């Protein structure tokens, strides 16, 4: 293995993720593991130069104070009892923390600052090959950042032993399914099964207006389509997943209760019993992007703005119709093009159009015409829990309005959503 590693054992501190990031910022790879890891499991981890036991307010679980097994204390590499009882907090001041950490990581453990993407990729390639052997891996490739990066990493490690399944449910943005095929099949020579499920999804969604029902239906149908494809392919033993570290934090560790349950491709029937390959599960989002860049993925894929799983399905408000779906897709493409052209692409956290189920009267070709309207939303946020509206230049909004009303069939008005979250959510449904 090319990288040294500092292991943090989770004894209920809420700052473990911060600590791991700080160690990585020193140039040393760090992973967080559960407190009940066995000595054998710890010894099996590659490149461990030191261990930090980090206690905190969640140390008492169901009335019992949790602890690591006694023999961990006798581990061959240095073990630091940081805030072991939850009463000795790490220095709050950044400079002091950095010095304390550097002293332990470099001075006591003798770790080398060799954490970088090339070494990470080289190590993961080796680990994936060890895990998978000559068996086959299946991956649901949505074209989102995480699934794209995990696909690129698996292709590098095991090439055609990986089969990627891309389900086009008709709710992706303009050009996205084509980009997945171009990048993975044409450029990376991957085994890619492209499933055109557009009619199937839109038929199922026909007449369904309730947002939660739409979300459930899209999720359930996705699993059904993926399952059908999985059954057609023989001899698959592993399922690749783009799980990343924040997904694991949100799903809850043994000491911290779940914020929300996380499923990438949950809900597959039990007879499709795959072992998981999750090589990104210890990376934070910015590191996943850096990994994607290092693997040669295009910027448009790596720096893609967040996009909801149900896609345009929750931006075509109410019961989805094909004409409005097309109008929201086309207007979104114009918005994205204009934001990119005007330097807003990397600056605004999330921007898109939504189309309500409302027609209003207008004038087209000197005649009164009832047509749809679209809403532009552009917001900034840190954690998506609250959001502020981007101050988009008025002239740019006017220009985009001109383009949308001229180029998008059936749309005669454009509105700009001025509402922060709260009271509005980011999406409209
Ligand atoms: P809201 O609308 O709740 O959105 O303010 C917060 C963030 O979550 C995204 N979002 C979703 N993502 N499935 C997803 O994967 C969903 O059903 C969903 N709904 C909202 C939204 O785009 C924003 O980034």
Short mmCIF file of C-alpha atoms and ligand atoms in Angstrom, two decimals:
data_model
loop_
_atom_site.label_atom_id
_atom_site.label_comp_id
_atom_site.label_asym_id
_atom_site.label_seq_id
_atom_site.Cartn_x
_atom_site.Cartn_y
_atom_site.Cartn_z
CA UNK A 1 0.00 0.00 0.00
CA UNK A 2 1.20 3.46 -0.87
CA UNK A 3 -0.51 5.35 1.92
CA UNK A 4 0.01 5.60 5.64
CA UNK A 5 -3.17 5.79 7.67
CA UNK A 6 -4.35 7.08 11.05
CA UNK A 7 -7.41 5.21 12.31
CA UNK A 8 -9.98 7.03 14.44
CA UNK A 9 -12.10 4.73 16.58
CA UNK A 10 -15.57 6.13 17.13
CA UNK A 11 -16.37 6.46 20.79
CA UNK A 12 -19.25 8.81 20.28
CA UNK A 13 -17.55 12.08 19.42
CA UNK A 14 -19.46 14.26 17.02
CA UNK A 15 -16.23 15.69 15.72
CA UNK A 16 -14.74 12.49 14.29
CA UNK A 17 -15.45 13.55 10.73
CA UNK A 18 -13.77 16.91 11.39
CA UNK A 19 -10.77 15.17 12.90
CA UNK A 20 -10.45 12.85 9.89
CA UNK A 21 -10.58 15.85 7.57
CA UNK A 22 -7.94 17.66 9.62
CA UNK A 23 -5.58 14.68 9.47
CA UNK A 24 -6.15 14.40 5.72
CA UNK A 25 -5.42 18.14 5.46
CA UNK A 26 -2.00 17.35 6.98
CA UNK A 27 -1.48 15.01 4.03
CA UNK A 28 -2.09 11.74 5.90
CA UNK A 29 -4.99 9.43 5.07
CA UNK A 30 -7.42 8.82 7.92
CA UNK A 31 -10.44 6.55 8.34
CA UNK A 32 -13.06 6.29 11.07
CA UNK A 33 -13.98 2.82 12.31
CA UNK A 34 -16.50 1.58 14.89
CA UNK A 35 -15.39 1.20 18.49
CA UNK A 36 -16.00 -2.56 18.49
CA UNK A 37 -13.45 -3.32 15.78
CA UNK A 38 -11.39 -6.38 16.77
CA UNK A 39 -7.62 -6.32 16.99
CA UNK A 40 -7.50 -8.69 14.01
CA UNK A 41 -9.66 -6.36 11.93
CA UNK A 42 -7.50 -3.41 12.91
CA UNK A 43 -4.34 -5.34 11.99
CA UNK A 44 -5.88 -6.17 8.61
CA UNK A 45 -6.28 -2.49 7.70
CA UNK A 46 -3.52 -1.34 5.36
CA UNK A 47 -0.79 1.11 6.39
CA UNK A 48 -1.97 1.91 9.93
CA UNK A 49 0.59 4.14 11.69
CA UNK A 50 -1.51 5.18 14.66
CA UNK A 51 -4.90 5.04 16.33
CA UNK A 52 -6.95 7.78 17.97
CA UNK A 53 -9.69 6.91 20.42
CA UNK A 54 -12.01 9.85 20.41
CA UNK A 55 -14.79 9.91 23.00
CA UNK A 56 -17.60 12.37 23.28
CA UNK A 57 -21.14 13.11 24.36
CA UNK A 58 -22.61 10.05 22.65
CA UNK A 59 -20.29 7.67 24.44
CA UNK A 60 -23.08 6.31 26.60
CA UNK A 61 -25.36 4.16 24.45
CA UNK A 62 -28.53 2.75 26.04
CA UNK A 63 -27.18 3.61 29.50
CA UNK A 64 -23.85 1.79 29.00
CA UNK A 65 -20.52 3.48 28.41
CA UNK A 66 -19.03 1.91 25.30
CA UNK A 67 -15.33 1.13 25.04
CA UNK A 68 -12.91 -0.52 22.67
CA UNK A 69 -11.72 -4.04 23.35
CA UNK A 70 -8.83 -4.11 25.87
CA UNK A 71 -6.29 -5.55 23.43
CA UNK A 72 -6.64 -2.49 21.15
CA UNK A 73 -4.70 -0.60 23.85
CA UNK A 74 -1.79 -2.97 23.28
CA UNK A 75 -1.78 -2.48 19.52
CA UNK A 76 1.70 -2.24 18.04
CA UNK A 77 1.21 1.30 16.61
CA UNK A 78 0.76 4.31 18.95
CA UNK A 79 -2.72 4.71 20.42
CA UNK A 80 -3.80 8.19 21.45
CA UNK A 81 -6.50 8.53 24.05
CA UNK A 82 -7.88 11.81 22.81
CA UNK A 83 -10.78 13.04 24.89
CA UNK A 84 -11.13 9.48 26.01
CA UNK A 85 -13.77 10.15 28.64
CA UNK A 86 -15.37 12.98 26.78
CA UNK A 87 -14.02 15.45 29.33
CA UNK A 88 -10.80 16.56 27.66
CA UNK A 89 -11.84 18.31 24.48
CA UNK A 90 -9.41 18.87 21.64
CA UNK A 91 -8.11 22.44 21.57
CA UNK A 92 -10.80 24.60 20.01
CA UNK A 93 -8.36 26.96 18.37
CA UNK A 94 -7.36 25.77 14.89
CA UNK A 95 -3.63 26.46 15.17
CA UNK A 96 -3.37 24.63 18.48
CA UNK A 97 -5.31 21.65 17.13
CA UNK A 98 -3.09 21.51 14.10
CA UNK A 99 0.06 21.47 16.21
CA UNK A 100 -1.36 18.79 18.54
CA UNK A 101 -2.38 16.64 15.60
CA UNK A 102 0.90 17.11 13.71
CA UNK A 103 2.85 16.14 16.80
CA UNK A 104 0.93 12.91 17.10
CA UNK A 105 0.69 12.04 13.42
CA UNK A 106 4.27 12.84 12.39
CA UNK A 107 6.19 12.95 15.67
CA UNK A 108 4.71 10.01 17.57
CA UNK A 109 3.42 7.80 14.74
CA UNK A 110 6.10 8.65 12.17
CA UNK A 111 3.48 8.79 9.41
CA UNK A 112 4.43 10.22 6.06
CA UNK A 113 2.39 12.87 4.29
CA UNK A 114 1.66 10.61 1.34
CA UNK A 115 -2.14 10.99 1.02
CA UNK A 116 -2.95 12.16 -2.47
CA UNK A 117 -5.39 11.07 -5.15
CA UNK A 118 -2.88 9.12 -7.21
CA UNK A 119 -1.88 7.04 -4.18
CA UNK A 120 -5.51 6.66 -3.10
CA UNK A 121 -6.47 5.41 -6.56
CA UNK A 122 -3.48 3.04 -6.73
CA UNK A 123 -4.40 1.58 -3.31
CA UNK A 124 -8.10 1.25 -4.13
CA UNK A 125 -7.32 -0.46 -7.44
CA UNK A 126 -5.29 -3.04 -5.54
CA UNK A 127 -7.97 -3.48 -2.85
CA UNK A 128 -10.78 -3.82 -5.42
CA UNK A 129 -8.80 -6.47 -7.31
CA UNK A 130 -8.18 -8.35 -4.06
CA UNK A 131 -11.86 -8.23 -3.13
CA UNK A 132 -13.33 -9.07 -6.52
CA UNK A 133 -10.78 -11.57 -7.87
CA UNK A 134 -12.02 -12.83 -11.23
CA UNK A 135 -15.72 -12.33 -10.38
CA UNK A 136 -18.16 -9.86 -11.91
CA UNK A 137 -19.51 -6.57 -10.56
CA UNK A 138 -22.74 -4.78 -11.41
CA UNK A 139 -23.23 -1.03 -11.02
CA UNK A 140 -26.26 1.24 -11.42
CA UNK A 141 -24.72 4.21 -13.24
CA UNK A 142 -27.00 7.22 -13.00
CA UNK A 143 -24.45 9.70 -14.32
CA UNK A 144 -24.35 11.54 -10.98
CA UNK A 145 -20.96 12.41 -9.46
CA UNK A 146 -20.70 9.44 -7.09
CA UNK A 147 -21.82 6.67 -9.42
CA UNK A 148 -19.69 8.09 -12.25
CA UNK A 149 -16.55 8.24 -10.11
CA UNK A 150 -17.07 4.73 -8.73
CA UNK A 151 -17.62 3.48 -12.31
CA UNK A 152 -14.37 5.08 -13.49
CA UNK A 153 -12.46 3.59 -10.54
CA UNK A 154 -13.93 0.11 -11.06
CA UNK A 155 -13.18 0.27 -14.80
CA UNK A 156 -9.56 1.09 -13.98
CA UNK A 157 -9.37 -1.79 -11.50
CA UNK A 158 -11.29 -4.57 -13.25
CA UNK A 159 -12.23 -3.36 -16.75
CA UNK A 160 -14.80 -5.60 -18.36
CA UNK A 161 -15.52 -7.55 -15.19
CA UNK A 162 -17.73 -4.54 -14.45
CA UNK A 163 -21.14 -4.12 -16.07
CA UNK A 164 -22.70 -0.68 -15.75
CA UNK A 165 -26.46 -0.32 -16.14
CA UNK A 166 -27.73 3.12 -17.08
CA UNK A 167 -31.49 3.44 -16.76
CA UNK A 168 -32.87 6.37 -18.74
CA UNK A 169 -36.16 7.06 -17.00
CA UNK A 170 -36.92 10.09 -19.12
CA UNK A 171 -36.45 12.45 -16.18
CA UNK A 172 -32.78 13.30 -16.73
CA UNK A 173 -31.57 16.67 -17.92
CA UNK A 174 -30.90 17.40 -21.55
CA UNK A 175 -27.83 15.58 -22.83
CA UNK A 176 -27.19 13.49 -19.71
CA UNK A 177 -27.96 9.98 -21.00
CA UNK A 178 -25.93 10.74 -24.13
CA UNK A 179 -23.01 11.91 -21.99
CA UNK A 180 -23.03 8.70 -19.96
CA UNK A 181 -22.85 6.62 -23.14
CA UNK A 182 -20.14 8.82 -24.67
CA UNK A 183 -17.88 8.89 -21.61
CA UNK A 184 -18.23 5.31 -20.42
CA UNK A 185 -18.92 3.25 -23.52
CA UNK A 186 -17.10 5.26 -26.19
CA UNK A 187 -14.18 6.74 -24.26
CA UNK A 188 -13.61 4.28 -21.39
CA UNK A 189 -14.67 1.18 -23.33
CA UNK A 190 -16.86 -0.03 -20.45
CA UNK A 191 -19.47 -2.77 -20.58
CA UNK A 192 -22.51 -0.48 -20.50
CA UNK A 193 -26.10 -1.64 -20.68
CA UNK A 194 -28.24 1.33 -21.70
CA UNK A 195 -31.89 0.82 -20.82
CA UNK A 196 -34.40 3.07 -22.55
CA UNK A 197 -37.19 2.99 -19.97
CA UNK A 198 -38.67 6.39 -20.87
CA UNK A 199 -42.10 5.17 -21.99
CA UNK A 200 -42.31 2.72 -19.13
CA UNK A 201 -41.73 5.44 -16.50
CA UNK A 202 -43.90 8.06 -18.15
CA UNK A 203 -46.78 5.60 -18.60
CA UNK A 204 -46.56 4.65 -14.93
CA UNK A 205 -46.49 8.30 -13.89
CA UNK A 206 -49.37 9.30 -16.09
CA UNK A 207 -52.07 11.04 -14.03
CA UNK A 208 -50.09 10.84 -10.75
CA UNK A 209 -50.07 14.33 -9.23
CA UNK A 210 -49.01 13.76 -5.60
CA UNK A 211 -45.26 14.51 -5.19
CA UNK A 212 -44.59 11.77 -2.63
CA UNK A 213 -46.41 9.21 -4.73
CA UNK A 214 -44.39 10.31 -7.75
CA UNK A 215 -41.13 9.92 -5.80
CA UNK A 216 -42.11 6.46 -4.51
CA UNK A 217 -43.20 5.31 -7.92
CA UNK A 218 -40.00 6.50 -9.61
CA UNK A 219 -37.85 4.84 -6.90
CA UNK A 220 -39.75 1.55 -7.00
CA UNK A 221 -39.81 1.39 -10.79
CA UNK A 222 -36.08 2.12 -10.90
CA UNK A 223 -35.39 -0.86 -8.67
CA UNK A 224 -37.67 -3.05 -10.77
CA UNK A 225 -35.90 -2.12 -14.03
CA UNK A 226 -32.48 -2.58 -12.44
CA UNK A 227 -33.51 -5.94 -11.00
CA UNK A 228 -34.71 -7.14 -14.41
CA UNK A 229 -31.35 -6.21 -15.93
CA UNK A 230 -29.48 -7.87 -13.06
CA UNK A 231 -31.38 -11.11 -13.65
CA UNK A 232 -30.46 -11.11 -17.34
CA UNK A 233 -26.76 -11.01 -16.49
CA UNK A 234 -25.37 -14.29 -15.18
CA UNK A 235 -22.68 -14.87 -12.61
CA UNK A 236 -22.65 -11.47 -10.95
CA UNK A 237 -21.46 -11.63 -7.35
CA UNK A 238 -20.79 -8.03 -6.45
CA UNK A 239 -22.72 -4.79 -6.53
CA UNK A 240 -20.71 -1.60 -6.89
CA UNK A 241 -22.08 1.38 -4.99
CA UNK A 242 -21.23 5.05 -4.98
CA UNK A 243 -21.61 5.32 -1.22
CA UNK A 244 -19.57 8.22 0.11
CA UNK A 245 -18.64 9.19 3.64
CA UNK A 246 -21.47 11.70 4.24
CA UNK A 247 -23.97 8.92 3.32
CA UNK A 248 -22.51 6.80 6.10
CA UNK A 249 -22.64 9.69 8.58
CA UNK A 250 -26.29 10.38 7.66
CA UNK A 251 -27.21 6.73 8.05
CA UNK A 252 -25.86 6.87 11.60
CA UNK A 253 -22.88 5.14 13.15
CA UNK A 254 -23.12 2.82 16.12
CA UNK A 255 -23.00 5.77 18.48
CA UNK A 256 -24.77 8.49 16.50
CA UNK A 257 -28.42 8.03 15.58
CA UNK A 258 -29.39 8.21 11.91
CA UNK A 259 -30.24 11.58 10.40
CA UNK A 260 -31.91 9.76 7.54
CA UNK A 261 -31.65 6.25 6.19
CA UNK A 262 -29.54 6.01 3.09
CA UNK A 263 -30.06 3.67 0.20
CA UNK A 264 -28.21 3.93 -3.05
CA UNK A 265 -29.87 0.94 -4.63
CA UNK A 266 -31.75 -0.39 -1.64
CA UNK A 267 -34.69 -2.69 -1.97
CA UNK A 268 -33.30 -5.35 -4.26
CA UNK A 269 -34.92 -8.76 -3.63
CA UNK A 270 -33.06 -11.01 -1.22
CA UNK A 271 -32.29 -13.69 -3.78
CA UNK A 272 -30.17 -11.11 -5.58
CA UNK A 273 -27.69 -11.34 -2.77
CA UNK A 274 -24.64 -9.33 -3.79
CA UNK A 275 -21.63 -8.42 -1.74
CA UNK A 276 -20.95 -4.68 -1.90
CA UNK A 277 -17.93 -2.93 -3.40
CA UNK A 278 -17.83 0.62 -2.06
CA UNK A 279 -14.41 2.10 -2.74
CA UNK A 280 -15.47 5.73 -2.13
CA UNK A 281 -17.10 5.15 1.21
CA UNK A 282 -14.37 6.95 3.13
CA UNK A 283 -14.26 10.03 0.88
CA UNK A 284 -15.87 13.41 1.40
CA UNK A 285 -17.62 14.99 -1.57
CA UNK A 286 -14.76 17.30 -2.60
CA UNK A 287 -12.38 14.32 -2.47
CA UNK A 288 -14.76 12.28 -4.65
CA UNK A 289 -14.65 15.08 -7.21
CA UNK A 290 -10.83 15.20 -7.04
CA UNK A 291 -10.78 11.42 -7.53
CA UNK A 292 -13.05 11.76 -10.60
CA UNK A 293 -10.78 14.46 -12.04
CA UNK A 294 -7.70 12.29 -11.47
CA UNK A 295 -9.46 9.41 -13.27
CA UNK A 296 -10.05 11.64 -16.30
CA UNK A 297 -13.80 12.28 -16.03
CA UNK A 298 -15.02 15.51 -17.68
CA UNK A 299 -15.65 18.59 -15.52
CA UNK A 300 -19.33 18.61 -16.48
CA UNK A 301 -19.67 15.25 -14.72
CA UNK A 302 -17.34 15.87 -11.77
CA UNK A 303 -18.64 19.35 -10.88
CA UNK A 304 -22.26 18.59 -11.69
CA UNK A 305 -24.64 20.48 -9.41
CA UNK A 306 -26.85 18.41 -7.06
CA UNK A 307 -29.75 16.81 -8.87
CA UNK A 308 -32.59 14.98 -7.11
CA UNK A 309 -32.96 11.22 -7.67
CA UNK A 310 -36.49 11.64 -9.12
CA UNK A 311 -34.96 14.20 -11.48
CA UNK A 312 -37.20 16.40 -13.58
CA UNK A 313 -40.10 14.35 -12.23
CA UNK A 314 -40.32 16.72 -9.25
CA UNK A 315 -39.78 19.82 -11.41
CA UNK A 316 -42.66 19.05 -13.76
CA UNK A 317 -45.22 19.92 -11.10
CA UNK A 318 -48.36 17.86 -10.58
CA UNK A 319 -49.18 15.09 -13.05
CA UNK A 320 -46.30 14.84 -15.55
CA UNK A 321 -47.18 15.39 -19.20
CA UNK A 322 -44.73 14.93 -22.05
CA UNK A 323 -45.13 18.46 -23.41
CA UNK A 324 -44.40 20.10 -20.06
CA UNK A 325 -41.57 17.66 -19.35
CA UNK A 326 -39.94 18.63 -22.63
CA UNK A 327 -40.49 22.33 -21.84
CA UNK A 328 -38.83 22.03 -18.42
CA UNK A 329 -35.91 20.07 -19.91
CA UNK A 330 -35.35 22.60 -22.70
CA UNK A 331 -35.70 25.66 -20.45
CA UNK A 332 -33.30 24.09 -17.90
CA UNK A 333 -30.76 23.53 -20.69
CA UNK A 334 -31.00 27.20 -21.72
CA UNK A 335 -30.60 28.32 -18.10
CA UNK A 336 -27.54 26.12 -17.62
CA UNK A 337 -26.00 27.30 -20.89
CA UNK A 338 -26.49 30.97 -19.98
CA UNK A 339 -25.22 30.52 -16.41
CA UNK A 340 -22.09 28.82 -17.78
CA UNK A 341 -21.58 31.56 -20.38
CA UNK A 342 -21.92 34.26 -17.72
CA UNK A 343 -19.57 32.75 -15.14
CA UNK A 344 -22.29 31.61 -12.71
CA UNK A 345 -21.87 27.87 -13.24
CA UNK A 346 -19.40 27.14 -10.45
CA UNK A 347 -20.65 30.00 -8.29
CA UNK A 348 -24.31 29.14 -7.70
CA UNK A 349 -25.01 26.00 -5.68
CA UNK A 350 -28.17 24.86 -7.48
CA UNK A 351 -30.14 26.37 -10.35
CA UNK A 352 -32.91 24.94 -12.45
CA UNK A 353 -36.33 25.58 -13.90
CA UNK A 354 -39.65 24.13 -12.76
CA UNK A 355 -42.88 24.10 -14.68
CA UNK A 356 -46.20 24.46 -12.88
CA UNK A 357 -49.43 23.10 -14.26
CA UNK A 358 -50.65 26.61 -15.14
CA UNK A 359 -51.42 28.22 -18.45
CA UNK A 360 -51.82 31.96 -18.88
CA UNK A 361 -52.94 34.03 -21.79
CA UNK A 362 -50.31 35.68 -23.95
CA UNK A 363 -49.68 36.91 -27.46
CA UNK A 364 -47.86 34.90 -30.08
CA UNK A 365 -47.80 35.66 -33.79
CA UNK A 366 -50.31 38.46 -33.19
CA UNK A 367 -52.81 36.07 -31.67
CA UNK A 368 -53.97 35.39 -28.16
CA UNK A 369 -52.47 32.09 -27.02
CA UNK A 370 -52.76 30.15 -23.76
CA UNK A 371 -49.33 28.75 -22.90
CA UNK A 372 -47.28 27.42 -19.95
CA UNK A 373 -44.94 29.40 -17.72
CA UNK A 374 -41.60 28.29 -16.24
CA UNK A 375 -40.02 29.31 -12.96
CA UNK A 376 -36.30 29.96 -12.55
CA UNK A 377 -34.77 29.00 -9.19
CA UNK A 378 -31.15 29.79 -8.28
CA UNK A 379 -30.01 29.24 -4.69
CA UNK A 380 -26.94 29.06 -2.50
CA UNK A 381 -26.59 26.90 0.58
CA UNK A 382 -24.05 25.05 2.67
CA UNK A 383 -26.06 22.05 3.75
CA UNK A 384 -29.37 22.36 1.82
CA UNK A 385 -31.20 22.86 5.15
CA UNK A 386 -31.47 26.60 4.55
CA UNK A 387 -30.85 28.48 1.32
CA UNK A 388 -30.59 32.02 0.02
CA UNK A 389 -31.53 33.26 -3.43
CA UNK A 390 -28.71 34.16 -5.84
CA UNK A 391 -28.75 37.78 -6.91
CA UNK A 392 -28.84 37.01 -10.66
CA UNK A 393 -28.24 40.14 -12.78
CA UNK A 394 -31.56 41.46 -14.08
CA UNK A 395 -30.26 41.82 -17.66
CA UNK A 396 -29.24 38.17 -17.65
CA UNK A 397 -32.70 37.15 -16.42
CA UNK A 398 -34.26 39.21 -19.20
CA UNK A 399 -31.99 37.58 -21.76
CA UNK A 400 -32.82 34.08 -20.51
CA UNK A 401 -36.53 34.96 -20.54
CA UNK A 402 -36.22 36.06 -24.16
CA UNK A 403 -34.51 32.84 -25.13
CA UNK A 404 -36.94 30.56 -23.27
CA UNK A 405 -40.07 32.23 -24.66
CA UNK A 406 -38.60 32.18 -28.18
CA UNK A 407 -37.05 28.68 -28.15
CA UNK A 408 -39.17 26.53 -25.84
CA UNK A 409 -42.38 25.32 -27.38
CA UNK A 410 -45.55 26.27 -25.52
CA UNK A 411 -43.97 28.65 -22.96
CA UNK A 412 -44.97 32.33 -22.97
CA UNK A 413 -43.91 33.50 -19.48
CA UNK A 414 -40.86 33.18 -17.21
CA UNK A 415 -40.95 33.82 -13.45
CA UNK A 416 -38.04 34.16 -10.99
CA UNK A 417 -38.45 32.64 -7.55
CA UNK A 418 -37.31 35.14 -4.89
CA UNK A 419 -38.07 32.90 -1.91
CA UNK A 420 -35.35 31.75 0.50
CA UNK A 421 -35.52 28.44 2.38
CA UNK A 422 -37.38 28.72 4.65
CA UNK A 423 -40.11 29.49 3.80
CA UNK A 424 -39.75 27.82 0.43
CA UNK A 425 -37.91 24.55 -0.03
CA UNK A 426 -35.31 24.42 -2.80
CA UNK A 427 -37.45 22.20 -5.03
CA UNK A 428 -41.05 23.09 -5.74
CA UNK A 429 -42.40 19.70 -4.76
P1 LIG B 1 -35.51 20.75 -0.65
O1 LIG B 1 -36.44 20.88 -1.81
O2 LIG B 1 -35.99 19.78 0.38
O3 LIG B 1 -34.18 20.14 -1.25
O4 LIG B 1 -35.14 22.08 -0.06
C1 LIG B 1 -32.95 20.02 -0.60
C2 LIG B 1 -31.98 19.33 -1.55
O5 LIG B 1 -32.40 17.98 -1.76
C3 LIG B 1 -32.65 17.75 -3.13
N1 LIG B 1 -33.85 16.89 -3.22
C4 LIG B 1 -33.82 15.57 -3.45
N2 LIG B 1 -32.78 14.75 -3.68
N3 LIG B 1 -34.30 12.95 -3.92
C5 LIG B 1 -33.03 13.44 -3.94
O6 LIG B 1 -32.09 12.67 -4.18
C6 LIG B 1 -35.38 13.72 -3.69
O7 LIG B 1 -36.51 13.25 -3.71
C7 LIG B 1 -35.13 15.11 -3.44
N4 LIG B 1 -35.92 16.16 -3.17
C8 LIG B 1 -35.12 17.24 -3.03
C9 LIG B 1 -32.86 19.11 -3.76
O8 LIG B 1 -32.57 19.12 -5.14
C10 LIG B 1 -31.92 19.97 -2.94
O9 LIG B 1 -30.59 19.86 -3.43
#
